[in-house]
Coordinates of C-alpha atoms and ligand atoms in Angstrom, one line a residue:
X3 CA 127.9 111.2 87.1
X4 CA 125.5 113.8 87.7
X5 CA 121.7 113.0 88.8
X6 CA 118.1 114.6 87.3
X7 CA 114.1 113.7 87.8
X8 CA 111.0 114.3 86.1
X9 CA 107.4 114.6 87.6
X10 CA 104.5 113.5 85.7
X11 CA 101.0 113.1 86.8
X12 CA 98.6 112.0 84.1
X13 CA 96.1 114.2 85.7
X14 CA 98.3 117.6 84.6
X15 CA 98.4 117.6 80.5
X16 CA 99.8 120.7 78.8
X17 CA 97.6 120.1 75.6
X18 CA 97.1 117.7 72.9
X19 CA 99.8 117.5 69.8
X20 CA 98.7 118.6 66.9
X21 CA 100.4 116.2 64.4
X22 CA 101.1 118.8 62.1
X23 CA 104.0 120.1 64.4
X24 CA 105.7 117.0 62.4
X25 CA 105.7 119.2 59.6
X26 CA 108.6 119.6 56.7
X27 CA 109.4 122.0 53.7
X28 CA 109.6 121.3 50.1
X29 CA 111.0 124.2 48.4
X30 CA 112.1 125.2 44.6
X31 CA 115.6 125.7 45.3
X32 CA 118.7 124.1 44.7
X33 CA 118.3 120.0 44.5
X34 CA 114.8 119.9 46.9
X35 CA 112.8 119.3 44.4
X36 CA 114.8 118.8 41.1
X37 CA 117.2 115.9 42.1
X38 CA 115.7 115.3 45.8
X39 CA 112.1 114.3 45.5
X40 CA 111.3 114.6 41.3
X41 CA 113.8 113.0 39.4
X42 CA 112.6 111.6 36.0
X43 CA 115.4 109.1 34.7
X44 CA 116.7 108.1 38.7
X45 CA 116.1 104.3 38.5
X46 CA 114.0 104.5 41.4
X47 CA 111.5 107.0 39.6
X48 CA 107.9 106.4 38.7
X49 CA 106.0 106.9 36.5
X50 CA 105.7 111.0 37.4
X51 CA 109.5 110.9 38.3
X52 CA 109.2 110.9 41.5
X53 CA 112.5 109.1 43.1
X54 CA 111.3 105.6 44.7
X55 CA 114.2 105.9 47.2
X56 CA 113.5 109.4 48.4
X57 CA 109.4 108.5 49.0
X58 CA 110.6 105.5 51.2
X59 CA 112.8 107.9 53.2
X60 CA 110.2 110.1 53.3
X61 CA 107.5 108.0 54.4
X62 CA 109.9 106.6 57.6
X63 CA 110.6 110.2 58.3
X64 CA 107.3 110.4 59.1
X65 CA 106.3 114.3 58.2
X66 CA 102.6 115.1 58.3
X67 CA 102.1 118.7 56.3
X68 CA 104.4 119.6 53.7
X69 CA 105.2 123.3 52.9
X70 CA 105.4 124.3 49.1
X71 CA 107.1 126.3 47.0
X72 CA 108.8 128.6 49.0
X73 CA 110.7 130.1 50.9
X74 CA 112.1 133.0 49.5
X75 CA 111.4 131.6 45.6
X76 CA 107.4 132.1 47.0
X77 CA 107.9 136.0 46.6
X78 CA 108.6 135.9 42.8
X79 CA 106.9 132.6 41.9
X80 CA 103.5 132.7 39.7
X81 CA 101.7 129.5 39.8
X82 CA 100.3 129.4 36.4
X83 CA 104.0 128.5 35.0
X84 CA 103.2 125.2 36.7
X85 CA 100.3 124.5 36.1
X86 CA 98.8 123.0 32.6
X87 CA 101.3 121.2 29.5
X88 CA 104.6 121.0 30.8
X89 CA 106.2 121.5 27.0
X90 CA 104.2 125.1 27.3
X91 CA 105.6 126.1 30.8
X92 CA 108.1 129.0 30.6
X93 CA 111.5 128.7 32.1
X94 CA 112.1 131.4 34.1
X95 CA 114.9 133.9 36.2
X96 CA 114.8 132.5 40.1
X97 CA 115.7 136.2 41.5
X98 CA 115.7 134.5 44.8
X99 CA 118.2 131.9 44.5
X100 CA 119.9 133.2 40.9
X101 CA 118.8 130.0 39.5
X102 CA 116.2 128.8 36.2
X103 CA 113.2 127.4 36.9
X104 CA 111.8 125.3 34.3
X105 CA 108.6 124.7 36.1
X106 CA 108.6 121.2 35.2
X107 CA 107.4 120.6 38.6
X108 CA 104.2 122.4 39.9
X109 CA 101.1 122.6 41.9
X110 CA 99.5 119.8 40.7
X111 CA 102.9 117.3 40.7
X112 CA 103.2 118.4 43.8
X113 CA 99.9 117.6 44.9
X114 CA 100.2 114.0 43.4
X115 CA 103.7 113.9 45.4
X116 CA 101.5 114.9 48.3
X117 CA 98.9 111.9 47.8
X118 CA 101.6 109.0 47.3
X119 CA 103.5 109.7 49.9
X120 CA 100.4 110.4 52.1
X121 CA 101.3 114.3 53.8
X122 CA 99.0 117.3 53.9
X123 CA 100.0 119.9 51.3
X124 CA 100.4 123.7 53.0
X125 CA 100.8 126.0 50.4
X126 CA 101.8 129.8 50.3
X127 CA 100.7 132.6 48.2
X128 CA 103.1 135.2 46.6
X129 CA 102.9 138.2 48.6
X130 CA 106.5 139.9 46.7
X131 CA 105.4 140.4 43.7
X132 CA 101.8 140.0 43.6
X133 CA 99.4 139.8 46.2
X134 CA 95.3 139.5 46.5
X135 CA 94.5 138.7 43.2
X136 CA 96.5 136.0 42.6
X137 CA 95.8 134.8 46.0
X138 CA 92.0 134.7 45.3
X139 CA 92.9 132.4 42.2
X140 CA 94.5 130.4 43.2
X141 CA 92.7 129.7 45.5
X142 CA 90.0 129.1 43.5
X143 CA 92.2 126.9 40.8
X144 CA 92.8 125.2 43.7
X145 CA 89.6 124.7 45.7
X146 CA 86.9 125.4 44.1
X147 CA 84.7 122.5 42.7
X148 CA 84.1 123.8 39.1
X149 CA 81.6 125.7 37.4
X150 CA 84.0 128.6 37.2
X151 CA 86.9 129.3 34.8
X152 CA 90.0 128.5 37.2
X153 CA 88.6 125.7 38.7
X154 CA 87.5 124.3 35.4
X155 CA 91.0 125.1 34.2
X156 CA 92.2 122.7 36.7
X157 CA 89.7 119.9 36.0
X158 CA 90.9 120.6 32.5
X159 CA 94.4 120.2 33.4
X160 CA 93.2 116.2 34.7
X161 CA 92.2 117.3 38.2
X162 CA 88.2 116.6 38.5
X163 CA 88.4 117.4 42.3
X164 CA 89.2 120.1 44.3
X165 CA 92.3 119.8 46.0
X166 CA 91.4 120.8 49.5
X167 CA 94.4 122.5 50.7
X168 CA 93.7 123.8 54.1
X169 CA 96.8 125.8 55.6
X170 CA 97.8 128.7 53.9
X171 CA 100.8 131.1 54.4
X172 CA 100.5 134.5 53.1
X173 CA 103.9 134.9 51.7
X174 CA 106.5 134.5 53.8
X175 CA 109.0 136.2 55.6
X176 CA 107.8 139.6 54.5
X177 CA 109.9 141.4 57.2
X178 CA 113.5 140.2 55.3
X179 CA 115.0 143.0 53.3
X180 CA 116.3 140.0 51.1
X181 CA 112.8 139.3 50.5
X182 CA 111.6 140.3 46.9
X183 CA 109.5 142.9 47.2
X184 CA 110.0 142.7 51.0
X185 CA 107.4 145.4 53.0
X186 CA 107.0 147.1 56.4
X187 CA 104.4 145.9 58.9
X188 CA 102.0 148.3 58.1
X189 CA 102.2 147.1 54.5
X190 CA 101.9 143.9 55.1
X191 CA 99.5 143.9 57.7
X192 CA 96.9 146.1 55.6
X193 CA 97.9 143.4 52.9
X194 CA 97.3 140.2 54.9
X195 CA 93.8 141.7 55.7
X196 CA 92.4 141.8 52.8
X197 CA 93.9 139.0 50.9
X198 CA 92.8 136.9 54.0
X199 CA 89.7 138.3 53.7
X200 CA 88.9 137.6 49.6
X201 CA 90.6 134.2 50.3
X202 CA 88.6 133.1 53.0
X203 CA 85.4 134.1 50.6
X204 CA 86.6 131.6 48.1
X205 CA 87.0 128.9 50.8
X206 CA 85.7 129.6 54.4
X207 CA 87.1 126.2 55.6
X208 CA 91.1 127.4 54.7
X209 CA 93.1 128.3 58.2
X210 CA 95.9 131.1 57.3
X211 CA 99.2 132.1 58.8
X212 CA 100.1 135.5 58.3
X213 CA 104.0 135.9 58.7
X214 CA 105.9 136.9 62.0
X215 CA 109.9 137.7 61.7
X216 CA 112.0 135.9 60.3
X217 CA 113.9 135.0 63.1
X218 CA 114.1 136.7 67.1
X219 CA 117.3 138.8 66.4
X220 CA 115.7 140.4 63.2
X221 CA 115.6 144.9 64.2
X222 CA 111.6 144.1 63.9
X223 CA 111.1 141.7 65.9
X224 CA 107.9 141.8 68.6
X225 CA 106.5 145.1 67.3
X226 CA 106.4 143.1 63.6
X227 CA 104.3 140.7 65.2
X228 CA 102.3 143.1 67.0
X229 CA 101.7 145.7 64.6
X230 CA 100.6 142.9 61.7
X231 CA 98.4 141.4 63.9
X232 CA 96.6 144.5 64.7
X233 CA 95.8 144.4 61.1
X234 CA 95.1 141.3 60.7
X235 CA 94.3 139.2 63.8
X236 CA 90.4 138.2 63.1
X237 CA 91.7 137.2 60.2
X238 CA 94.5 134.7 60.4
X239 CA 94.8 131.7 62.5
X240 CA 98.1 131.4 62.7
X241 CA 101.6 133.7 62.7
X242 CA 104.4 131.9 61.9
X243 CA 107.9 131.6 63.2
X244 CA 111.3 130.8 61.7
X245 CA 114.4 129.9 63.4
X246 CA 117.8 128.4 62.0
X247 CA 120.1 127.3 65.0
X248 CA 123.6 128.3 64.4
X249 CA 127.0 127.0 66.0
X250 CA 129.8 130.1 65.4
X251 CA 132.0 129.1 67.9
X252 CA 132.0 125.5 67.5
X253 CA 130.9 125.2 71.4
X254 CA 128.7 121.8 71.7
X255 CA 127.4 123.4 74.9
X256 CA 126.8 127.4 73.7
X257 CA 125.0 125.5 71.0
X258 CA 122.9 123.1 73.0
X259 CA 122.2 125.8 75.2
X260 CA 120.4 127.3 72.2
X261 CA 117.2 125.2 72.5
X262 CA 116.5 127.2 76.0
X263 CA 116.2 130.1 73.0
X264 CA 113.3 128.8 71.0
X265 CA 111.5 128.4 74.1
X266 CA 111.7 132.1 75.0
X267 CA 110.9 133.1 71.0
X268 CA 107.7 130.7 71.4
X269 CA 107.0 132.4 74.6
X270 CA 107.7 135.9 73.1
X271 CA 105.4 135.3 70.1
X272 CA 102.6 133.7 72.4
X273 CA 102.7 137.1 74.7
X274 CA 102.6 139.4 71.7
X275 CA 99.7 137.8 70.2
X276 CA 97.8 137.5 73.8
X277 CA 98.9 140.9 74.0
X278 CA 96.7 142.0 70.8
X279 CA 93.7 139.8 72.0
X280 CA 93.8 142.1 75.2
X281 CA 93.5 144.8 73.1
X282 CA 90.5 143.6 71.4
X283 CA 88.8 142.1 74.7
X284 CA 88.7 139.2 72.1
X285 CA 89.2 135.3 73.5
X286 CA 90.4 134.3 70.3
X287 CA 94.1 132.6 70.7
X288 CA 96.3 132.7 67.5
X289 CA 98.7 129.6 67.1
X290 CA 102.1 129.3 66.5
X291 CA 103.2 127.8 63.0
X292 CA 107.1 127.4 63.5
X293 CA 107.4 126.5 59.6
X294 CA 110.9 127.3 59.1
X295 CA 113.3 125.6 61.7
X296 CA 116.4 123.6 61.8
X297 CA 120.3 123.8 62.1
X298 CA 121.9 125.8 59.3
X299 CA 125.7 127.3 59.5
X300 CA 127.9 125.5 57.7
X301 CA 126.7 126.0 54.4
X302 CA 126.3 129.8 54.6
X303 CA 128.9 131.0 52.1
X304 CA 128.2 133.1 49.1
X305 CA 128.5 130.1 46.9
X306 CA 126.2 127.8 48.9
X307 CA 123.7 130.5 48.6
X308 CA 124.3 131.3 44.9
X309 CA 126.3 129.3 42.1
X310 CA 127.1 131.5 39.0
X311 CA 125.5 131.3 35.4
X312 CA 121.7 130.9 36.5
X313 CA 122.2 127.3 36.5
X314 CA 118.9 125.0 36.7
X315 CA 119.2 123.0 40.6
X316 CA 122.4 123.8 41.6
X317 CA 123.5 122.9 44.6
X318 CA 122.5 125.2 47.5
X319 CA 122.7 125.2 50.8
X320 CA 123.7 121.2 51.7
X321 CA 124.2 121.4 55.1
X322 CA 126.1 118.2 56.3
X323 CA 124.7 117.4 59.7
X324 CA 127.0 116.0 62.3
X325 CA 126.2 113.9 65.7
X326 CA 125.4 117.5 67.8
X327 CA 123.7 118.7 64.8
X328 CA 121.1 115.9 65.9
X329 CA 121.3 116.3 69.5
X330 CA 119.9 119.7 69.0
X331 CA 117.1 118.5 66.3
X332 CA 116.2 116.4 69.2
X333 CA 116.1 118.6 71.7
X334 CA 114.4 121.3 69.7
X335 CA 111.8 119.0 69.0
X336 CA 111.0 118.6 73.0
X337 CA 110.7 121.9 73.0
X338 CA 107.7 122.3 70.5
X339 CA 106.1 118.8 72.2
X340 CA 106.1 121.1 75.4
X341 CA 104.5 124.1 74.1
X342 CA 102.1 122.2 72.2
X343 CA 99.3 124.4 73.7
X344 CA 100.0 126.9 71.6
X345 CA 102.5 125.5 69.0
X346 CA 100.2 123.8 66.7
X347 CA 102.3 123.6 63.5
X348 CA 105.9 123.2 62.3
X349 CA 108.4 122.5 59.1
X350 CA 111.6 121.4 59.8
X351 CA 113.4 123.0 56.7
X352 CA 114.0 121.7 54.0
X353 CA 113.4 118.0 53.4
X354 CA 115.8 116.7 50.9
X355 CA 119.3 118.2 50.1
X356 CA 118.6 121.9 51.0
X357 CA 119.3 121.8 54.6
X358 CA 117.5 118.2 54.8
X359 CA 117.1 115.3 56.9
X360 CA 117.4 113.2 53.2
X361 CA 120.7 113.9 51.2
X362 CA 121.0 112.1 47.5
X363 CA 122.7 111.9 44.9
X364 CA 121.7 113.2 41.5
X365 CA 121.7 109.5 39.7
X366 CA 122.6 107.6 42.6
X367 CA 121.9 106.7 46.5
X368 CA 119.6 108.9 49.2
X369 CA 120.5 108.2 52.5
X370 CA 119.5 109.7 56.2
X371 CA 121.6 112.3 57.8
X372 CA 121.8 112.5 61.1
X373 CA 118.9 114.9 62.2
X374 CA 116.4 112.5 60.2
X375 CA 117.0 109.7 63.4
X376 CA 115.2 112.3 65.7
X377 CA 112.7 113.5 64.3
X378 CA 111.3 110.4 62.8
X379 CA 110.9 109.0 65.9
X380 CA 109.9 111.9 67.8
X381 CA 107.1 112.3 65.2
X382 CA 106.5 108.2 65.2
X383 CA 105.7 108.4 68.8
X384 CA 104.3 111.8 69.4
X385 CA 100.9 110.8 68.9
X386 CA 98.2 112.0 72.0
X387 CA 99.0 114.7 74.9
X388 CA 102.4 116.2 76.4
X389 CA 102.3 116.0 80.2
X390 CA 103.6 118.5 82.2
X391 CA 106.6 117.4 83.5
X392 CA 108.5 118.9 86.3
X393 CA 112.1 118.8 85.8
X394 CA 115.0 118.9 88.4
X395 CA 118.5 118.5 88.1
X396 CA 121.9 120.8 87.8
X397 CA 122.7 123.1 85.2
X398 CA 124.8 125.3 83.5
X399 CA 125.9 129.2 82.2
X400 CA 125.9 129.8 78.7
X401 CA 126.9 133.1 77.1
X402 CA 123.1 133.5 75.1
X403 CA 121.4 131.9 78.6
X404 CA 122.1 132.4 82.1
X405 CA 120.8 128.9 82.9
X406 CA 120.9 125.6 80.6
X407 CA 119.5 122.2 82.8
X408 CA 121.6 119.7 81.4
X409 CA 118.4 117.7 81.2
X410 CA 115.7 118.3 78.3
X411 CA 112.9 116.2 78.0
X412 CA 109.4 116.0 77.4
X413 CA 106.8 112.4 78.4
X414 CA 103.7 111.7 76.1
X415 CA 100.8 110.1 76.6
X416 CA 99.1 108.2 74.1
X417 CA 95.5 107.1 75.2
X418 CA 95.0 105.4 72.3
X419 CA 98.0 102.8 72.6
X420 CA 98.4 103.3 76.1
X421 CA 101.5 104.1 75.5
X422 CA 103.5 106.2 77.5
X423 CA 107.1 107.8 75.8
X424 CA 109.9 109.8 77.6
X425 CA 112.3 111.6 75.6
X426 CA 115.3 113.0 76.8
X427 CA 118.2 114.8 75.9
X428 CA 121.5 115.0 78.4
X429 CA 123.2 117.8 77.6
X430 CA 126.8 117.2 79.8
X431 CA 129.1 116.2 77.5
X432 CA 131.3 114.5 79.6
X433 CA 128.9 113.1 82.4
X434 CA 126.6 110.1 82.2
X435 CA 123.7 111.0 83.8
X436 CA 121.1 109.1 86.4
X437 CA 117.5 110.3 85.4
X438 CA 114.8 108.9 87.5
X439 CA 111.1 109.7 86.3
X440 CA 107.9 109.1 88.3
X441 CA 104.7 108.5 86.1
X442 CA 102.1 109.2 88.6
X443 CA 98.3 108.4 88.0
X444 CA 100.0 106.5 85.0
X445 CA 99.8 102.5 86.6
X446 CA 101.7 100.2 87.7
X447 CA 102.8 97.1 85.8
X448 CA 104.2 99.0 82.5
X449 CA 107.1 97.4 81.0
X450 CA 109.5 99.1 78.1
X451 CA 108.4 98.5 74.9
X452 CA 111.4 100.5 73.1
X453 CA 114.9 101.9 74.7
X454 CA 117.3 103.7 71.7
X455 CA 119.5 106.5 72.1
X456 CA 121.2 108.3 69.6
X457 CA 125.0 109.2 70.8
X458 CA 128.6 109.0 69.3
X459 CA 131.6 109.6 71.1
X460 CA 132.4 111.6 67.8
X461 CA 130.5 114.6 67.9
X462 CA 131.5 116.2 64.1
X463 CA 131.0 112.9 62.7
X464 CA 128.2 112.9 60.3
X465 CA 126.4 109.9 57.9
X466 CA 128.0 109.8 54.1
X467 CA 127.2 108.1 51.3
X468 CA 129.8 106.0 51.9
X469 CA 129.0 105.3 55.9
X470 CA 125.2 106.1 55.9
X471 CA 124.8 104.3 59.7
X472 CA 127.8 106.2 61.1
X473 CA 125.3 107.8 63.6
X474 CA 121.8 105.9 64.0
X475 CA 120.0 105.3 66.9
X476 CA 120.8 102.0 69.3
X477 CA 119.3 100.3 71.9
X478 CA 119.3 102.1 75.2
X479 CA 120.3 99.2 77.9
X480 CA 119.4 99.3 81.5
X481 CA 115.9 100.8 82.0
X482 CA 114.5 99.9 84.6
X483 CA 110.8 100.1 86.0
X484 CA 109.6 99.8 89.6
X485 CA 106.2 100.9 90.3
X486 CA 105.4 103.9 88.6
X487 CA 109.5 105.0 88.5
X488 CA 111.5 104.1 85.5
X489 CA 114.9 104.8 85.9
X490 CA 118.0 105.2 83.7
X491 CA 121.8 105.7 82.8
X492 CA 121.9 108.3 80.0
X493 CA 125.3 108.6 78.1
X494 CA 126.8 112.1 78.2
X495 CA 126.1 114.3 74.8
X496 CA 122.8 111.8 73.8
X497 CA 119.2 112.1 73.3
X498 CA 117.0 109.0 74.4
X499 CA 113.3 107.9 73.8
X500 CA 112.0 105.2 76.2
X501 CA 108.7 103.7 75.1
X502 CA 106.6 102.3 77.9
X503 CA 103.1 100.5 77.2
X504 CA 101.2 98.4 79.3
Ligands
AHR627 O1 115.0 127.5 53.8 C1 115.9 128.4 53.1 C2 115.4 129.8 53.1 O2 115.5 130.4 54.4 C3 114.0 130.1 52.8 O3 113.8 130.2 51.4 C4 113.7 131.4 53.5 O4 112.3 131.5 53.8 C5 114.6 131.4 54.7 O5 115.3 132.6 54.8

């Protein structure tokens, strides 16, 4: 058994969430769209195809903002093939994922998707193989009221109103050399500039993330950021972030250990940008949009990436997720609740079959995979302020990090509700653990509303088809409160959301 406490004092907040850190990713490739959330024919489909099944999923998931079309297929996309008469739309060569698109799906599908199942679109402009031009229209297709001939065009093609869509990315991960028509930071920078500039003339209200690397070990990494912001910082509102968490040596605790690392990225990309406002004398803060993130290794191959033939929604990339897999969703999540001062966006990537939370089958069932348990209910009480919490507790040495607390957690405060909710990851993997947290300034007389923890003594076991409940959250037994201390036994290798109201 090994021991651990938390601090809180309602009168020390880090920051207020911003509910769009409960963010996901909807991208043309492999079966995300075609076969996850738009499948005409599934006997779950309505009337514009979209799967019945997947929009229930979907909605208990609990995203907020959803991230559309791309990814990599942004940089060669034009979004006039999906837009108007599907019969006229042209099928085209995907050069990002050697696929064809047949555009049956586009902007305005996607919006309706959007609308039903009640998430904020965030869309991105191509920045590969175009660039301020068609970022100004489409903007205006999108935004503008009418009067003019794209936005008419859209009213034409059964849209009266504007569709209001706020974020913007300008293109995205424009640092890969994998990226079509990929470009240095000087390029880019220059580039964000300007279309940021013509695009914020369209719509002043629209907030915009230019791109950061696209991940912390890229060659580019930190002078990317800073010499793109020196272009473009009273431009953009955001620079975004992408991380995929990788396990290469099948070691549960090397891996674990790896959420310490998107702490120190967040913390790296926070000092860069205050770095450039120094420069400037300016007060302006940019925020952190995170809008690529999850666990992706196993389905790395050539083949996952790429099928032969330019097939249309092949499958790509379908990560199974196992038991850890989750455990570090989890933790991950903490992590962005606990820089929420300056983390005010993020996509866990994808959301159906391409490295998803939702797996289906073409024709048949959807189910949750493990890393859906998480972050539902991380985003279904993560609602109000993160508290500054003061952990203590042993640790351990991991190759990557010097020091990993077995403990992860983060406590939110919900005014609103009154509810107070602790989550908490224990990261021994052979140890229970005794975690005592104090709730000063918080009241006595709370009592627990909800006690789950996610754990199986399996770690590589993952949900199937076949077993869809193999791993899903249970109740957690044995809280107890006294005063303004709750206490608890947390099982080794599990993550753990206590719920306390009044
Ligand atoms: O999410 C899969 C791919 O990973 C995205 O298209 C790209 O942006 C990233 O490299």
């Amino acid at each position: 058994m090994i021991s651990a406490s938390l601090i809180v004092d309602r009168n020390f907040a880090i920051a207020d969430i911003d509910r769009r850190i409960f963010g996901t990713f909807v991208e043309h490739m492999g079966r995300c769209v075609y076969g996850g959330i738009f499948e005409p024919g599934h006997p779950t489909a309505d009337a514009h195809g979209f799967r019945g099944d997947v929009m229930e999923l979907v909605r208990e998931l609990g995203p907020t903002i959803v991230r559309y079309p791309g990814g990599n297929f942004l940089s060669g996309y034009n979004w006039e093939d999906g837009v108007g008469p599907v019969d006229e739309r042209p099928r085209r060569l995907d050069l990002a994922w050697f696929s064809t698109e047949t555009n049956r799906f586009g902007t305005n599908e996607f919006i309706d998707w959007c609308r039903a199942a009640g998430v904020e679109p965030m869309f991105g402009v191509n920045f590969g193989t175009r660039g301020i031009d068609e970022a100004r229209r489409f903007v205006e297709y999108c935004n503008h009221p009418g009067g003019t001939q794209l936005s008419d065009l859209r009213r034409a093609h059964g849209y009266e109103q504007p569709h209001d869509i706020k974020f913007w990315c300008l293109g995205n991960e424009m640092d890969g050399p994998w990226q079509i028509g990929g470009k240095t930071a000087q390029e880019y920078g220059r580039l964000a500039h300007e279309a940021a500039k013509v695009m914020h003339w369209v719509d002043p209200s629209i907030e915009l993330a230019a791109c950061g690397s696209s991940h912390r070990d890229m060659p580019t990494f930190a002078s990317w950021e800073y010499e793109v912001l020196d272009h473009c910082f009273d431009d953009v509102d955001f620079i975004s972030l992408h991380t995929y968490f990788t396990n290469p040596h099948d070691a549960t605790e090397e891996y674990l250990g790896n959420i310490e690392m998107l702490d120190t990225y967040i913390k790296d990309v926070v000092a860069i940008c205050d770095a450039v406002a120094a420069k400037r004398r300016s007060p302006k803060r940019i925020m952190l949009s995170l809008d690529e993130w999850n666990v992706w290794y196993k389905a790395r191959s050539h083949l996952d990436l790429r099928k032969p033939g330019w097939p249309q929604a092949p499958k790509l990339i379908e990560e199974v997720y196992n038991a850890e897999d989750a455990l570090l969703v989890g933790g991950a999540l903490m992590v962005l609740l606990n820089n929420a001062d300056r983390v005010k966006c993020a996509c866990i990537a994808q959301l159906v079959n391409v490295i998803g939370p939702i797996m289906t089958e073409t024709g048949g069932a959807a189910w949750r995979q493990t890393i859906f348990h998480p972050f539902a209910l991380t985003a279904r009480y993560g609602h109000g302020r993160v508290l500054r919490a003061i952990a203590d507790g042993p640790a351990y040495t991991a190759k990557t990090v010097p020091e990993v607390p077995y403990l992860t957690a983060t406590v939110v405060e919900d005014e609103a509700s009154g509810r107070v909710t602790i989550f908490a990851l224990n990261r021994h993997l052979t140890e229970p653990m005794e975690l005592t947290v104090d709730l000063f300034g918080l009241g006595d007389g709370r009592r627990v509303e909800e006690a789950l923890e996610l754990h199986h003594p399996n770690l590589k076991v993952a949900n199937t088809k076949e077993a869809p409940h193999t791993v899903s959250p249970k109740p957690l037994a044995g809280v107890a409160i006294a005063g303004e201390r709750v206490s608890v036994q947390l099982k080794p290798a599990s993550w753990n959301m206590i719920v306390t109201s009044r």
